XYZ file of C-alpha atoms in Angstrom:
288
model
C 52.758 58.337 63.693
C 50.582 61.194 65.500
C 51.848 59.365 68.820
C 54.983 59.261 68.041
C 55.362 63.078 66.877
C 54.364 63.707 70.401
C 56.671 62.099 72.063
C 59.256 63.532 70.115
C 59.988 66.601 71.927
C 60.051 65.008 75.336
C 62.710 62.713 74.402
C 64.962 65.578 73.549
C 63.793 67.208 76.785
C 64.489 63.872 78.569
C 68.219 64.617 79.620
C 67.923 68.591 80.234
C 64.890 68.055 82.762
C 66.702 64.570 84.255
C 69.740 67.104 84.824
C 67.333 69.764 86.475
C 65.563 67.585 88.366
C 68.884 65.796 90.102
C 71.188 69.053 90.660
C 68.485 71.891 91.113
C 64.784 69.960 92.519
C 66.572 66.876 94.507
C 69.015 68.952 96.513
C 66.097 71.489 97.296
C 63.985 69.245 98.763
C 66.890 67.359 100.655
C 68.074 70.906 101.717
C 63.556 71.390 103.050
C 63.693 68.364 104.366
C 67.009 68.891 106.720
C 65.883 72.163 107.716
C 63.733 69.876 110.078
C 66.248 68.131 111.598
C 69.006 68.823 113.893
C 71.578 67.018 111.379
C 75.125 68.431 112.239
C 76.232 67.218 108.839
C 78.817 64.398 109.723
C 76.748 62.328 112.058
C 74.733 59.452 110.130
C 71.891 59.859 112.903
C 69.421 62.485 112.765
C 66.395 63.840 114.599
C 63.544 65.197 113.111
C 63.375 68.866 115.192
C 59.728 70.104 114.045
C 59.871 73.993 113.071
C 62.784 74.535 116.120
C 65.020 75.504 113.470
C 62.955 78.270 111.924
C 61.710 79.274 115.364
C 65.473 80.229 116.494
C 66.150 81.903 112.905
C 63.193 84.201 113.722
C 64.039 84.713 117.686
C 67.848 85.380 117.046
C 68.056 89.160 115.469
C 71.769 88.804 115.247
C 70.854 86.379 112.561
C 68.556 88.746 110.184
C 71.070 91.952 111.093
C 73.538 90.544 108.410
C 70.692 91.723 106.112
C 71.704 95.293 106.809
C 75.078 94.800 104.547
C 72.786 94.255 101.486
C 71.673 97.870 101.599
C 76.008 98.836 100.633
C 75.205 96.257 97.549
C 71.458 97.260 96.467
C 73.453 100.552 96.556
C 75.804 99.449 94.352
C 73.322 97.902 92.147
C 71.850 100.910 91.542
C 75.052 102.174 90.211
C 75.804 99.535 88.342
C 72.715 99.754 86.365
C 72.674 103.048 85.674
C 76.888 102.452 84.621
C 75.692 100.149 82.118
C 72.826 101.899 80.834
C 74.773 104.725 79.733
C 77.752 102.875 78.441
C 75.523 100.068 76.317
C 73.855 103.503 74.740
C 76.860 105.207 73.965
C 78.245 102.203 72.483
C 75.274 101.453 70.598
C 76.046 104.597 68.500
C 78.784 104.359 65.870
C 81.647 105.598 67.768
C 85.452 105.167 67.102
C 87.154 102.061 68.980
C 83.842 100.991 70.423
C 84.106 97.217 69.637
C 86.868 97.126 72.113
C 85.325 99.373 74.983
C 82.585 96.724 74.738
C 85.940 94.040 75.136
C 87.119 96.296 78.254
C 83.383 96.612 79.997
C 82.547 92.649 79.330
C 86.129 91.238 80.032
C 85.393 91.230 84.297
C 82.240 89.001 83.822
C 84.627 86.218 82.491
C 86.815 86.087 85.320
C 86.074 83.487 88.021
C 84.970 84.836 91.375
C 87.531 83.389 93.545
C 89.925 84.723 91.279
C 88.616 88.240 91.687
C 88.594 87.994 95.258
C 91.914 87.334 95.657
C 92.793 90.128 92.945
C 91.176 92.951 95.146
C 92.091 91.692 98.429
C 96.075 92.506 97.306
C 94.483 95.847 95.780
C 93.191 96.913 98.524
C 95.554 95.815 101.675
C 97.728 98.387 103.513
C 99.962 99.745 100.949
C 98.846 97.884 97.991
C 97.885 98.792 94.401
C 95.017 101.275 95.690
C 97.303 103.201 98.060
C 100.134 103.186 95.204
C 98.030 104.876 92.463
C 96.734 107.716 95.045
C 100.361 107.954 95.793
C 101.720 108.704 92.047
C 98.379 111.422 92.304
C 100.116 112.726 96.148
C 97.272 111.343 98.021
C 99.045 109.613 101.051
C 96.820 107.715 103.343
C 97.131 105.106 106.237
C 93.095 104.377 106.282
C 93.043 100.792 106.250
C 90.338 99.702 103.239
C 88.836 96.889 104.464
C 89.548 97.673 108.254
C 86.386 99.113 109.496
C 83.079 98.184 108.382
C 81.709 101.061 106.256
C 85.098 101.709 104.388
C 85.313 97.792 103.827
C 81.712 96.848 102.803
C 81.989 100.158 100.240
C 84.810 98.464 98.656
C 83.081 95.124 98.455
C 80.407 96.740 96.833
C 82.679 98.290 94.666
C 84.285 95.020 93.556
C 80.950 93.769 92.573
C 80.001 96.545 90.499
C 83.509 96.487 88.690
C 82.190 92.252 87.916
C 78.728 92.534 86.881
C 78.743 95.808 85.004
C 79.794 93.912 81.751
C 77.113 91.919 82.295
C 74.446 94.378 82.309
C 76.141 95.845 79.776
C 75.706 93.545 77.335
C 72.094 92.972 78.282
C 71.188 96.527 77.488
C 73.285 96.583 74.413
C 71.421 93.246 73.042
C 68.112 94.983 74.182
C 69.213 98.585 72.581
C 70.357 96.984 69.182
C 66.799 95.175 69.085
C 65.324 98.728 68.392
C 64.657 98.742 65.069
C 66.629 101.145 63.133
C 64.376 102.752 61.113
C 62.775 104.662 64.202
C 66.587 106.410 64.926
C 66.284 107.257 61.135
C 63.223 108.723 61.884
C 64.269 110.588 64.749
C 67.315 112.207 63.284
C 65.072 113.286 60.310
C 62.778 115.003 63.274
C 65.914 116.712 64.660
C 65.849 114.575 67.693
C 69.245 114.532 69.808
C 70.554 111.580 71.250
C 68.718 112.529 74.784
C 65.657 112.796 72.842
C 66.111 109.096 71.150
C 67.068 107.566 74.300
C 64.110 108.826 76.054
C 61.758 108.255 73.645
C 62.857 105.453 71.631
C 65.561 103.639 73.334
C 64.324 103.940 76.715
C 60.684 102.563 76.362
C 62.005 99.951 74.134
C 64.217 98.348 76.828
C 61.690 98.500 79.548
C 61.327 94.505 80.096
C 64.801 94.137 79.977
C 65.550 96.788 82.959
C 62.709 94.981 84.695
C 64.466 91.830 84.429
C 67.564 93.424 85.821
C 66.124 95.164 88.557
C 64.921 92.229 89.458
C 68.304 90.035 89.062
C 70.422 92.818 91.111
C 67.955 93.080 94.332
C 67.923 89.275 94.430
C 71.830 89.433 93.713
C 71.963 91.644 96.353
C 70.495 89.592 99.040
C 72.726 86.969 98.241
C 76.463 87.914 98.041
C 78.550 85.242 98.542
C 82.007 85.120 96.944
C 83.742 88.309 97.049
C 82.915 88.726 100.940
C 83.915 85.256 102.273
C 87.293 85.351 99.737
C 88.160 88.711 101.061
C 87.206 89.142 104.956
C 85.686 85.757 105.110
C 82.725 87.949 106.682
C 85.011 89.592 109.325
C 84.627 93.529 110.012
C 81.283 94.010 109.831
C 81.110 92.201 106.031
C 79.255 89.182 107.203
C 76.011 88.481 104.752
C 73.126 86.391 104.906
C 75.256 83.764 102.786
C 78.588 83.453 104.643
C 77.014 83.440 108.127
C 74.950 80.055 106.749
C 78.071 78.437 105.343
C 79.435 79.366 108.764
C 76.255 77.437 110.655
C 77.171 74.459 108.801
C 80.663 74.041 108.049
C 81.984 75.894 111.208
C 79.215 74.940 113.792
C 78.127 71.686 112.065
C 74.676 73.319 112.634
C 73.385 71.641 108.825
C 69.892 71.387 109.884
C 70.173 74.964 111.000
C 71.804 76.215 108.307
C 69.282 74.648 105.702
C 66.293 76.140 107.467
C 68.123 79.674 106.774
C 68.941 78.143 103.398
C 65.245 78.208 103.002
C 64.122 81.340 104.283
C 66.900 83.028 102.018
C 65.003 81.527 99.004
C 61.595 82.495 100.367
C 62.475 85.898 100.662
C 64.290 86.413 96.949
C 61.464 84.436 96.021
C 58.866 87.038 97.769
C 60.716 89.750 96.603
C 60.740 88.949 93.099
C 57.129 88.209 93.389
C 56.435 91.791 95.011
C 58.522 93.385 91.991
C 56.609 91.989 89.538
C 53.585 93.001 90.641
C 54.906 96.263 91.617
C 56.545 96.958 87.983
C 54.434 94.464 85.212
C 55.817 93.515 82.137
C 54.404 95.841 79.559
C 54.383 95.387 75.763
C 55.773 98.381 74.357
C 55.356 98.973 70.659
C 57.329 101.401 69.309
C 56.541 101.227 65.259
């Protein structure tokens, strides 16, 4: 009976870890072991390379400059954070109509990416829904929005903080509403103002959470995909780390190529997560 109580719990883990293992582990270590090989992705013949693939990653700047467009999006990610912050803790407070501006904030995180893409590439085009709203406001322009790099990677950034701020949102809300209540009872006894109960209350009390999105946005950050390769398909200077590897391999038929990138990519969200964490620790904060 002891025997079979522990088995128990791996047979309901059985198909969850069978799923991981065959969509998530499997492909990893197909995508490792390609990165040695100069597999063009068609061919059934392939030659094991050594480290030549990683050795032209790391020799080729033009190939680690695409890096530069994830500052415009850790940009944005710091926006974006502080956006949600402040909307999850005004909404946290009992204000009029605030079930639906929680509707409003969380309704782009639903939408499908491609969909998106294609949603902001008609608002943004020469003469489109952008340049017809600064019109009824008298602002004429002829700047073309995603026409030069700098103008076009600000709106791309833009896009993405317009899709994950409902996300974030609702992280900090769940983390905010966690607070117990008795503390903001406290507080208003005290005289405390709502600055004063979101610094001292609200703010050390969501600390982990923050973390976690700091953490999620800078990795994020490093790899855009969608919204870039639906809307310029990495042309004018929009190109990230992401696109230009789906370009090695479906464009070039450079696979083996492409999956060595594929793998530094990973090592460095995985080196940067590892650097934040030691940088900014979890803490236990206990605020009764």
């Amino acid at each position: 009976m002891t025997h079979a109580r522990r088995l128990t719990p791996w047979l309901f883990l059985l198909a969850p870890l069978t799923l991981l293992v065959t969509f998530t582990y499997a492909p990893i270590v197909n995508m490792l072991a390609y990165s040695f090989t100069d597999w063009d992705g068609v061919s059934p013949e392939l030659h094991y390379t050594g480290a030549h693939n990683y050795a032209e990653i790391f020799t080729r700047p033009d190939l680690f400059e695409v890096f530069l467009v994830s500052a415009y999006y850790l940009a944005a990610s710091a926006v974006q954070i502080v956006l949600a912050l402040y909307f999850a803790t005004v909404l946290s407070f009992d204000i009029r109509f605030r079930n639906f501006f929680k509707g409003v904030l969380f309704f782009p995180s639903l939408i499908n990416g491609v969909a998106i893409g294609f949603v902001f590439l008609y608002f943004f085009q020469d003469g489109g829904t952008l340049d017809s709203v600064l019109a009824l406001f008298g602002v004429h322009t002829d700047h073309a929005w995603l026409g030069t790099p700098v103008s076009a990677n600000v709106s791309l950034a833009g896009v993405s903080v317009w899709r994950y701020l409902g996300l974030n949102f609702v992280l900090f809300l769940g983390a905010i509403q966690s607070v117990p209540g008795e503390l903001y009872e406290a507080a208003e006894l005290d005289g405390a103002g709502r600055w004063q109960q979101f610094r001292h209350i609200i703010a050390p009390g969501i600390r982990p959470v923050v973390t976690l999105t700091v953490i999620l946005s800078v990795s994020g950050s490093l790899s855009v995909f969608e919204v870039p390769y639906i809307m310029t398909g990495g042309a004018t200077g929009t190109e990230t780390f992401v696109t230009q590897t789906v370009k090695l391999a479906f464009q070039y038929n450079k696979t083996g190529l492409a999956s060595a990138a594929a793998v530094v990519l990973l090592l460095i969200v995985l080196a940067v997560t590892w650097l934040q964490r030691r940088l900014v620790p979890d803490e236990r904060v206990d605020l009764v």
